[in-house]
Amino acid sequence: MDEQLRVDHIKLCGRWSGMVALFRTVVGVSLVSGLLVMLLWSEQQVGVKTPAHIHFHAHARGIPEGGPNSQDAQDTAPDSSFQSLSVKFGAPRTVLSSHNITFLGNKTVEAGVTTSPGHHEATGQSSHVPAQASHAPDTTTSINGSKLVFTIDQSDPSPATPKIYVITPTYRRPEQVAELTRLAQTLMLVPNLHWLVVEDAVAPTRRVLSFLDTCSVPHTYLLGMASRRYKGANKPRGVSNRNAGLKWLKGHAKEGIIYFADDDNTYDYRIFQEIRETKQVSMFPVGLVTRLGVSSPIVSGGKIIGFYDGWIAGRKFPVDMAGFAVNVKFYLKKNAPLMPYNVGFEEDGFLKALKIKPEEIEPLADNCTKILVWHTRTVKSLPALKMPDSDKVTKTNLNYLKSQMVFQLPYGLS
């Protein structure tokens, strides 16, 4: 009897030991799975992708493996070095312009077209001083509080010289990636070009990083955030972005060509070959600007004698942001001025700071007889409504599409 009890006791203990071991295994697997899920979720939230190797048509290098550090929004206001240029300009949104053609020597021709001064503003919004870049693998660095996410560049310069630096401001909106994609398709055709993408964001955005992961254009991605100092009609759009790009160039370029290319414009690739010849400042026509249909220098005998634009407003250089280019050496020689925070007068203030005379400006595009840039505007799309958290979304391809869309923010957020 005692022997039978001992046998039963041993069997019972064996069963309990097996159950305890199984329980420990299940708990261990659950903990590991939970940690993996949390790590994947946190990475997705930050939106940082750091592949070990990315192969482009142009050799990629210099992607920091640590990703950018978070940045407090309090540090995103423009620094004092160009706050002094800020002017609150309460320009009306609709202006009756009686001086749409201006000639050097104060000769004018009346056209009487009702236009908006806002056509010279860029689509991107951002602030912040650019960060330091490195062409060697390194962690994210900063200068004056601004962040560089990463730099992609060519290992072997193209025979086409000098290099063109294209500064593009951008910001969160449903059309953002679509317009960056369209612009990138054009820039891919241009040799020896470096693209500065400056985004209005506190941290790297997953959608833009995902786009840049597949972009073969040599580029630098900078972060910035629009200053809260300006609101409504007094808010200069894209000025802080461009200033961030200009400061980056001041620290990283000794020669080349500067060109401001908004992401919603349309560019004939030949315009980049034209501006590569810029010795100081060059200008050329921009189509689809105001009711006049074009913004252009007026050229006679190979010299600029005036300007044709739908909004003159007393500006010395009434041109569109996409209608001029500047040589880097000339820009640095003129003490590298920044763009003023003055709505409608950004281009004029920047060009006047370069202290160049209109007759010294180089007319391109066959003496300004060809339109190779258009100020196109994509129809604004409303942010998408939130997808339901059902199996038809979470367990299908819709779950992947969610990360590529811009959704309506909860009430109270902007």
CSV table of C-alpha atoms in Angstrom, one decimal:
chain,number,residue,atom,x,y,z
A,1,MET,CA,0.0,0.0,0.0
A,2,ASP,CA,2.8,2.4,1.0
A,3,GLU,CA,4.6,1.5,-2.2
A,4,GLN,CA,1.6,2.4,-4.3
A,5,LEU,CA,1.3,5.7,-2.6
A,6,ARG,CA,4.9,6.5,-3.2
A,7,VAL,CA,4.4,5.7,-6.9
A,8,ASP,CA,1.3,7.9,-7.2
A,9,HIS,CA,3.1,10.7,-5.4
A,10,ILE,CA,6.1,10.5,-7.8
A,11,LYS,CA,3.7,10.6,-10.8
A,12,LEU,CA,1.8,13.6,-9.4
A,13,CYS,CA,5.0,15.5,-8.7
A,14,GLY,CA,6.2,14.7,-12.3
A,15,ARG,CA,3.0,16.1,-13.7
A,16,TRP,CA,3.3,19.3,-11.6
A,17,SER,CA,6.9,19.8,-12.6
A,18,GLY,CA,5.9,19.4,-16.3
A,19,MET,CA,3.1,22.0,-15.9
A,20,VAL,CA,5.4,24.4,-14.0
A,21,ALA,CA,8.0,24.1,-16.8
A,22,LEU,CA,5.4,24.7,-19.5
A,23,PHE,CA,4.0,27.7,-17.6
A,24,ARG,CA,7.5,29.2,-17.3
A,25,THR,CA,8.0,28.7,-21.0
A,26,VAL,CA,4.7,30.3,-22.0
A,27,VAL,CA,5.5,33.3,-19.7
A,28,GLY,CA,9.0,33.7,-21.1
A,29,VAL,CA,7.7,33.6,-24.7
A,30,SER,CA,5.0,36.1,-23.9
A,31,LEU,CA,7.4,38.5,-22.3
A,32,VAL,CA,9.9,38.3,-25.2
A,33,SER,CA,7.0,38.8,-27.7
A,34,GLY,CA,5.7,41.8,-25.7
A,35,LEU,CA,9.1,43.4,-25.7
A,36,LEU,CA,9.5,42.9,-29.5
A,37,VAL,CA,6.1,44.5,-30.1
A,38,MET,CA,7.0,47.5,-27.9
A,39,LEU,CA,10.3,48.0,-29.7
A,40,LEU,CA,8.6,47.8,-33.1
A,41,TRP,CA,5.9,50.2,-32.0
A,42,SER,CA,8.3,52.7,-30.6
A,43,GLU,CA,10.4,52.6,-33.8
A,44,GLN,CA,7.3,53.1,-35.9
A,45,GLN,CA,6.3,56.1,-33.8
A,46,VAL,CA,9.6,57.8,-34.1
A,47,GLY,CA,9.6,57.1,-37.8
A,48,VAL,CA,13.4,56.6,-38.0
A,49,LYS,CA,14.7,54.1,-40.5
A,50,THR,CA,18.4,53.4,-40.4
A,51,PRO,CA,19.2,50.6,-42.9
A,52,ALA,CA,22.8,49.5,-42.8
A,53,HIS,CA,23.3,49.9,-46.5
A,54,ILE,CA,21.2,51.7,-49.1
A,55,HIS,CA,22.3,51.4,-52.7
A,56,PHE,CA,21.5,54.2,-55.0
A,57,HIS,CA,22.5,54.9,-58.6
A,58,ALA,CA,24.7,57.5,-56.9
A,59,HIS,CA,26.6,55.8,-54.1
A,60,ALA,CA,25.0,56.5,-50.8
A,61,ARG,CA,26.9,57.3,-47.7
A,62,GLY,CA,26.8,59.2,-44.5
A,63,ILE,CA,23.5,58.0,-43.0
A,64,PRO,CA,23.8,58.1,-39.2
A,65,GLU,CA,23.0,54.8,-37.6
A,66,GLY,CA,21.6,56.3,-34.4
A,67,GLY,CA,18.9,58.4,-36.0
A,68,PRO,CA,18.1,62.0,-34.9
A,69,ASN,CA,17.5,62.9,-31.3
A,70,SER,CA,14.2,64.4,-30.3
A,71,GLN,CA,14.0,68.2,-30.2
A,72,ASP,CA,11.8,70.4,-28.1
A,73,ALA,CA,9.6,72.8,-29.9
A,74,GLN,CA,10.8,75.7,-27.7
A,75,ASP,CA,14.1,75.6,-29.6
A,76,THR,CA,12.6,76.1,-33.0
A,77,ALA,CA,12.2,79.9,-33.2
A,78,PRO,CA,14.5,81.7,-35.7
A,79,ASP,CA,17.7,82.8,-34.1
A,80,SER,CA,18.5,86.4,-33.3
A,81,SER,CA,20.9,86.7,-36.3
A,82,PHE,CA,17.9,87.2,-38.6
A,83,GLN,CA,15.1,88.1,-36.3
A,84,SER,CA,16.2,91.7,-36.8
A,85,LEU,CA,15.2,91.4,-40.5
A,86,SER,CA,11.6,90.5,-39.5
A,87,VAL,CA,9.0,93.0,-40.5
A,88,LYS,CA,5.3,92.5,-39.8
A,89,PHE,CA,3.8,93.4,-43.1
A,90,GLY,CA,0.0,93.6,-43.2
A,91,ALA,CA,-0.4,93.2,-46.9
A,92,PRO,CA,-4.0,92.8,-48.1
A,93,ARG,CA,-4.7,89.5,-49.8
A,94,THR,CA,-6.1,91.2,-52.9
A,95,VAL,CA,-4.4,94.2,-54.4
A,96,LEU,CA,-5.4,96.3,-57.4
A,97,SER,CA,-2.1,96.8,-59.2
A,98,SER,CA,-1.7,99.6,-61.7
A,99,HIS,CA,2.0,99.0,-62.2
A,100,ASN,CA,2.5,95.6,-63.6
A,101,ILE,CA,5.3,96.5,-66.0
A,102,THR,CA,8.3,98.4,-64.6
A,103,PHE,CA,11.3,99.7,-66.6
A,104,LEU,CA,14.6,100.8,-65.2
A,105,GLY,CA,14.4,104.6,-65.1
A,106,ASN,CA,11.0,104.7,-63.5
A,107,LYS,CA,9.0,104.1,-66.7
A,108,THR,CA,5.8,102.2,-66.1
A,109,VAL,CA,2.9,100.8,-68.2
A,110,GLU,CA,-0.5,100.4,-66.6
A,111,ALA,CA,-2.3,97.1,-66.8
A,112,GLY,CA,-4.7,97.2,-63.9
A,113,VAL,CA,-4.9,93.5,-63.0
A,114,THR,CA,-6.3,92.4,-59.6
A,115,THR,CA,-3.9,90.0,-58.1
A,116,SER,CA,-2.7,88.6,-54.8
A,117,PRO,CA,0.8,89.4,-53.4
A,118,GLY,CA,1.0,85.9,-52.1
A,119,HIS,CA,2.1,84.4,-55.4
A,120,HIS,CA,5.7,85.0,-54.5
A,121,GLU,CA,5.6,82.9,-51.3
A,122,ALA,CA,6.8,79.4,-51.2
A,123,THR,CA,4.6,76.4,-50.3
A,124,GLY,CA,6.9,75.1,-47.6
A,125,GLN,CA,6.9,76.4,-44.0
A,126,SER,CA,9.6,76.0,-41.5
A,127,SER,CA,12.1,77.6,-39.3
A,128,HIS,CA,15.4,76.7,-37.8
A,129,VAL,CA,19.0,77.0,-38.5
A,130,PRO,CA,20.4,74.1,-40.5
A,131,ALA,CA,22.6,71.5,-39.0
A,132,GLN,CA,26.1,70.4,-39.7
A,133,ALA,CA,26.4,67.6,-42.2
A,134,SER,CA,29.0,65.0,-42.6
A,135,HIS,CA,29.8,62.8,-45.6
A,136,ALA,CA,31.1,60.0,-43.4
A,137,PRO,CA,28.9,57.7,-41.3
A,138,ASP,CA,28.3,59.6,-38.0
A,139,THR,CA,25.6,60.4,-35.5
A,140,THR,CA,23.2,63.2,-36.0
A,141,THR,CA,24.8,66.6,-35.3
A,142,SER,CA,23.4,70.1,-34.8
A,143,ILE,CA,24.4,73.7,-35.1
A,144,ASN,CA,22.5,76.4,-33.2
A,145,GLY,CA,19.8,73.9,-32.3
A,146,SER,CA,18.9,72.8,-35.7
A,147,LYS,CA,19.1,69.1,-36.8
A,148,LEU,CA,20.6,67.3,-39.8
A,149,VAL,CA,19.0,64.0,-40.3
A,150,PHE,CA,21.3,62.6,-42.9
A,151,THR,CA,23.2,63.4,-46.1
A,152,ILE,CA,23.3,61.3,-49.3
A,153,ASP,CA,25.9,62.4,-51.8
A,154,GLN,CA,27.7,61.1,-54.8
A,155,SER,CA,31.2,59.6,-54.3
A,156,ASP,CA,32.4,60.7,-57.8
A,157,PRO,CA,31.4,64.2,-59.0
A,158,SER,CA,29.8,64.4,-62.4
A,159,PRO,CA,31.8,66.2,-65.2
A,160,ALA,CA,29.0,68.8,-65.1
A,161,THR,CA,30.2,71.7,-63.0
A,162,PRO,CA,29.6,73.7,-60.9
A,163,LYS,CA,27.4,71.7,-58.5
A,164,ILE,CA,23.8,73.0,-58.2
A,165,TYR,CA,22.3,73.2,-54.7
A,166,VAL,CA,18.5,73.1,-54.8
A,167,ILE,CA,16.7,74.3,-51.6
A,168,THR,CA,13.2,73.0,-51.2
A,169,PRO,CA,11.0,73.9,-48.3
A,170,THR,CA,8.2,71.4,-47.5
A,171,TYR,CA,5.6,70.7,-44.8
A,172,ARG,CA,3.0,68.2,-43.8
A,173,ARG,CA,0.0,68.0,-46.1
A,174,PRO,CA,-1.8,65.3,-48.1
A,175,GLU,CA,0.0,66.2,-51.3
A,176,GLN,CA,3.5,66.4,-49.8
A,177,VAL,CA,5.0,63.1,-50.9
A,178,ALA,CA,3.3,63.3,-54.3
A,179,GLU,CA,4.8,66.7,-55.0
A,180,LEU,CA,8.3,65.7,-53.7
A,181,THR,CA,8.1,62.6,-55.9
A,182,ARG,CA,7.3,64.7,-59.0
A,183,LEU,CA,10.2,67.1,-58.3
A,184,ALA,CA,12.6,64.2,-57.6
A,185,GLN,CA,11.8,62.7,-61.0
A,186,THR,CA,13.0,65.9,-62.6
A,187,LEU,CA,16.1,66.3,-60.4
A,188,MET,CA,17.2,62.7,-61.2
A,189,LEU,CA,17.9,63.9,-64.7
A,190,VAL,CA,20.3,66.6,-63.6
A,191,PRO,CA,24.0,65.6,-63.0
A,192,ASN,CA,26.1,67.0,-60.1
A,193,LEU,CA,23.2,68.3,-58.1
A,194,HIS,CA,22.6,68.3,-54.3
A,195,TRP,CA,19.0,68.6,-53.0
A,196,LEU,CA,18.4,70.3,-49.6
A,197,VAL,CA,15.0,69.1,-48.3
A,198,VAL,CA,14.0,71.3,-45.4
A,199,GLU,CA,10.9,70.1,-43.6
A,200,ASP,CA,8.7,71.9,-41.1
A,201,ALA,CA,8.8,69.2,-38.4
A,202,VAL,CA,10.1,68.8,-34.8
A,203,ALA,CA,11.2,65.2,-35.5
A,204,PRO,CA,11.8,63.2,-38.8
A,205,THR,CA,8.5,62.3,-40.3
A,206,ARG,CA,8.0,58.7,-41.4
A,207,ARG,CA,6.4,59.6,-44.7
A,208,VAL,CA,9.3,61.8,-45.9
A,209,LEU,CA,12.0,59.4,-44.6
A,210,SER,CA,10.3,56.6,-46.4
A,211,PHE,CA,10.3,58.7,-49.6
A,212,LEU,CA,13.9,59.6,-49.2
A,213,ASP,CA,14.9,55.9,-48.7
A,214,THR,CA,13.9,55.3,-52.3
A,215,CYS,CA,15.2,58.6,-53.7
A,216,SER,CA,18.4,58.4,-55.8
A,217,VAL,CA,18.9,62.2,-55.9
A,218,PRO,CA,21.9,63.2,-53.7
A,219,HIS,CA,20.3,65.0,-50.8
A,220,THR,CA,20.5,66.4,-47.3
A,221,TYR,CA,17.4,66.3,-45.1
A,222,LEU,CA,17.1,69.1,-42.6
A,223,LEU,CA,14.5,69.6,-39.8
A,224,GLY,CA,12.9,72.9,-38.9
A,225,MET,CA,9.7,74.3,-37.5
A,226,ALA,CA,7.8,77.4,-38.5
A,227,SER,CA,8.0,80.2,-35.9
A,228,ARG,CA,4.9,80.9,-33.9
A,229,ARG,CA,5.8,84.5,-34.0
A,230,TYR,CA,4.0,85.0,-37.4
A,231,LYS,CA,0.3,84.1,-38.0
A,232,GLY,CA,-2.2,84.6,-40.7
A,233,ALA,CA,-1.4,87.1,-43.5
A,234,ASN,CA,1.8,88.1,-41.7
A,235,LYS,CA,3.2,84.6,-41.8
A,236,PRO,CA,6.1,84.4,-44.4
A,237,ARG,CA,5.9,80.9,-45.8
A,238,GLY,CA,9.1,79.0,-46.4
A,239,VAL,CA,11.5,81.8,-45.3
A,240,SER,CA,12.9,79.9,-42.3
A,241,ASN,CA,13.3,76.8,-44.5
A,242,ARG,CA,15.3,78.7,-47.0
A,243,ASN,CA,17.4,80.4,-44.4
A,244,ALA,CA,18.2,77.0,-42.9
A,245,GLY,CA,19.4,75.9,-46.3
A,246,LEU,CA,21.4,79.0,-46.8
A,247,LYS,CA,23.2,78.6,-43.5
A,248,TRP,CA,24.0,75.0,-44.3
A,249,LEU,CA,25.5,76.1,-47.6
A,250,LYS,CA,27.5,78.8,-45.9
A,251,GLY,CA,29.2,76.1,-43.8
A,252,HIS,CA,29.5,73.3,-46.4
A,253,ALA,CA,29.9,74.9,-49.9
A,254,LYS,CA,32.6,77.1,-51.4
A,255,GLU,CA,31.4,77.1,-54.9
A,256,GLY,CA,28.3,76.1,-56.9
A,257,ILE,CA,24.9,77.5,-57.7
A,258,ILE,CA,22.0,78.2,-55.3
A,259,TYR,CA,18.4,77.7,-56.6
A,260,PHE,CA,15.1,77.8,-54.6
A,261,ALA,CA,12.8,75.2,-55.9
A,262,ASP,CA,9.4,74.9,-54.3
A,263,ASP,CA,8.0,71.4,-54.3
A,264,ASP,CA,4.7,72.4,-56.0
A,265,ASN,CA,6.3,74.0,-59.1
A,266,THR,CA,7.0,72.3,-62.4
A,267,TYR,CA,10.5,72.4,-63.9
A,268,ASP,CA,11.9,71.6,-67.3
A,269,TYR,CA,15.2,69.8,-66.6
A,270,ARG,CA,16.9,72.2,-69.1
A,271,ILE,CA,16.6,75.1,-66.7
A,272,PHE,CA,19.2,73.5,-64.4
A,273,GLN,CA,21.7,73.4,-67.2
A,274,GLU,CA,20.9,77.0,-67.9
A,275,ILE,CA,21.5,78.2,-64.3
A,276,ARG,CA,24.8,76.2,-64.1
A,277,GLU,CA,26.3,79.1,-66.1
A,278,THR,CA,25.4,81.7,-63.4
A,279,LYS,CA,28.4,83.9,-62.6
A,280,GLN,CA,26.7,86.2,-60.1
A,281,VAL,CA,22.9,86.4,-60.3
A,282,SER,CA,20.8,85.1,-63.2
A,283,MET,CA,17.1,85.5,-64.0
A,284,PHE,CA,14.5,83.8,-66.3
A,285,PRO,CA,10.8,83.7,-66.9
A,286,VAL,CA,8.3,81.8,-64.7
A,287,GLY,CA,5.0,80.8,-66.2
A,288,LEU,CA,1.5,80.7,-64.6
A,289,VAL,CA,2.2,83.6,-62.2
A,290,THR,CA,-0.8,85.9,-61.5
A,291,ARG,CA,-3.4,86.8,-64.1
A,292,LEU,CA,-0.6,88.1,-66.4
A,293,GLY,CA,0.4,84.5,-66.9
A,294,VAL,CA,4.2,85.1,-66.5
A,295,SER,CA,6.7,86.8,-64.4
A,296,SER,CA,9.8,87.8,-66.4
A,297,PRO,CA,12.6,90.2,-66.7
A,298,ILE,CA,12.3,92.5,-69.8
A,299,VAL,CA,15.4,92.1,-72.0
A,300,SER,CA,16.7,94.2,-74.8
A,301,GLY,CA,20.1,93.9,-76.4
A,302,GLY,CA,21.0,91.1,-74.0
A,303,LYS,CA,20.5,93.4,-70.9
A,304,ILE,CA,17.6,93.5,-68.4
A,305,ILE,CA,15.8,96.8,-68.7
A,306,GLY,CA,12.8,96.1,-66.6
A,307,PHE,CA,10.4,93.6,-65.2
A,308,TYR,CA,7.0,92.2,-66.2
A,309,ASP,CA,5.0,90.9,-63.2
A,310,GLY,CA,1.5,90.9,-61.8
A,311,TRP,CA,2.5,92.5,-58.5
A,312,ILE,CA,5.2,95.2,-58.7
A,313,ALA,CA,4.3,96.9,-55.4
A,314,GLY,CA,7.3,99.2,-55.5
A,315,ARG,CA,9.8,96.3,-55.5
A,316,LYS,CA,13.2,96.8,-57.1
A,317,PHE,CA,13.3,93.1,-58.2
A,318,PRO,CA,9.7,92.0,-58.8
A,319,VAL,CA,10.4,88.4,-59.6
A,320,ASP,CA,9.1,85.0,-58.5
A,321,MET,CA,11.1,82.8,-56.1
A,322,ALA,CA,11.7,80.3,-58.9
A,323,GLY,CA,12.9,82.9,-61.3
A,324,PHE,CA,16.5,83.5,-60.2
A,325,ALA,CA,19.7,81.7,-59.2
A,326,VAL,CA,22.8,82.8,-57.3
A,327,ASN,CA,26.4,81.8,-57.6
A,328,VAL,CA,27.8,80.5,-54.3
A,329,LYS,CA,31.1,82.3,-54.5
A,330,PHE,CA,29.2,85.6,-55.2
A,331,TYR,CA,26.8,84.9,-52.4
A,332,LEU,CA,29.6,84.3,-49.9
A,333,LYS,CA,31.5,87.4,-51.1
A,334,LYS,CA,28.4,89.4,-50.2
A,335,ASN,CA,28.5,88.2,-46.6
A,336,ALA,CA,25.8,85.5,-47.2
A,337,PRO,CA,22.6,87.4,-46.5
A,338,LEU,CA,19.5,85.7,-45.4
A,339,MET,CA,15.9,86.1,-46.7
A,340,PRO,CA,13.8,88.7,-44.8
A,341,TYR,CA,10.6,87.8,-42.9
A,342,ASN,CA,8.5,90.2,-45.0
A,343,VAL,CA,5.5,88.8,-46.7
A,344,GLY,CA,5.6,89.4,-50.5
A,345,PHE,CA,9.0,91.0,-50.3
A,346,GLU,CA,11.2,88.0,-49.6
A,347,GLU,CA,12.8,87.8,-53.1
A,348,ASP,CA,13.2,91.5,-53.3
A,349,GLY,CA,14.8,91.8,-49.9
A,350,PHE,CA,17.2,88.9,-50.5
A,351,LEU,CA,18.3,90.2,-53.9
A,352,LYS,CA,18.8,93.8,-52.7
A,353,ALA,CA,21.0,92.4,-49.8
A,354,LEU,CA,23.3,91.0,-52.5
A,355,LYS,CA,23.9,94.6,-53.7
A,356,ILE,CA,23.6,93.7,-57.4
A,357,LYS,CA,22.5,96.2,-60.0
A,358,PRO,CA,19.7,95.1,-62.4
A,359,GLU,CA,21.9,95.7,-65.4
A,360,GLU,CA,24.5,93.2,-63.9
A,361,ILE,CA,21.9,90.4,-63.8
A,362,GLU,CA,22.4,87.6,-66.4
A,363,PRO,CA,19.3,86.8,-68.4
A,364,LEU,CA,19.0,83.1,-69.2
A,365,ALA,CA,16.6,80.9,-71.2
A,366,ASP,CA,17.7,82.4,-74.5
A,367,ASN,CA,17.5,86.0,-73.2
A,368,CYS,CA,14.3,85.2,-71.3
A,369,THR,CA,12.4,84.1,-74.5
A,370,LYS,CA,11.6,80.6,-73.1
A,371,ILE,CA,9.5,79.5,-70.1
A,372,LEU,CA,11.2,76.5,-68.4
A,373,VAL,CA,9.6,76.9,-65.0
A,374,TRP,CA,5.9,77.0,-64.1
A,375,HIS,CA,4.3,78.1,-60.8
A,376,THR,CA,1.8,75.3,-60.8
A,377,ARG,CA,-0.4,74.7,-57.8
A,378,THR,CA,-1.8,71.3,-56.8
A,379,VAL,CA,-5.5,71.3,-55.8
A,380,LYS,CA,-5.5,71.1,-52.0
A,381,SER,CA,-6.8,67.9,-50.6
A,382,LEU,CA,-8.5,67.5,-47.2
A,383,PRO,CA,-6.8,65.2,-44.8
A,384,ALA,CA,-8.3,61.7,-44.9
A,385,LEU,CA,-10.8,60.5,-42.3
A,386,LYS,CA,-9.5,58.0,-39.8
A,387,MET,CA,-9.7,54.3,-40.9
A,388,PRO,CA,-11.7,52.0,-38.6
A,389,ASP,CA,-9.8,49.6,-36.4
A,390,SER,CA,-11.4,46.5,-37.9
A,391,ASP,CA,-10.0,43.3,-39.3
A,392,LYS,CA,-10.7,44.6,-42.8
A,393,VAL,CA,-8.1,47.3,-42.1
A,394,THR,CA,-5.6,45.8,-39.6
A,395,LYS,CA,-5.3,42.4,-41.4
A,396,THR,CA,-5.3,43.6,-45.0
A,397,ASN,CA,-3.2,45.8,-47.3
A,398,LEU,CA,-5.1,48.9,-45.9
A,399,ASN,CA,-3.0,48.7,-42.8
A,400,TYR,CA,0.1,49.3,-44.9
A,401,LEU,CA,-1.5,52.2,-46.8
A,402,LYS,CA,-2.3,54.0,-43.5
A,403,SER,CA,1.4,54.9,-43.0
A,404,GLN,CA,1.5,56.6,-46.4
A,405,MET,CA,-1.5,58.9,-45.8
A,406,VAL,CA,-2.2,62.1,-44.0
A,407,PHE,CA,-5.2,61.9,-41.6
A,408,GLN,CA,-7.2,64.5,-40.0
A,409,LEU,CA,-5.8,65.5,-36.6
A,410,PRO,CA,-7.9,65.2,-33.5
A,411,TYR,CA,-9.8,68.3,-32.5
A,412,GLY,CA,-7.7,70.9,-30.9
A,413,LEU,CA,-4.4,69.9,-32.6
A,414,SER,CA,-2.8,71.6,-35.5
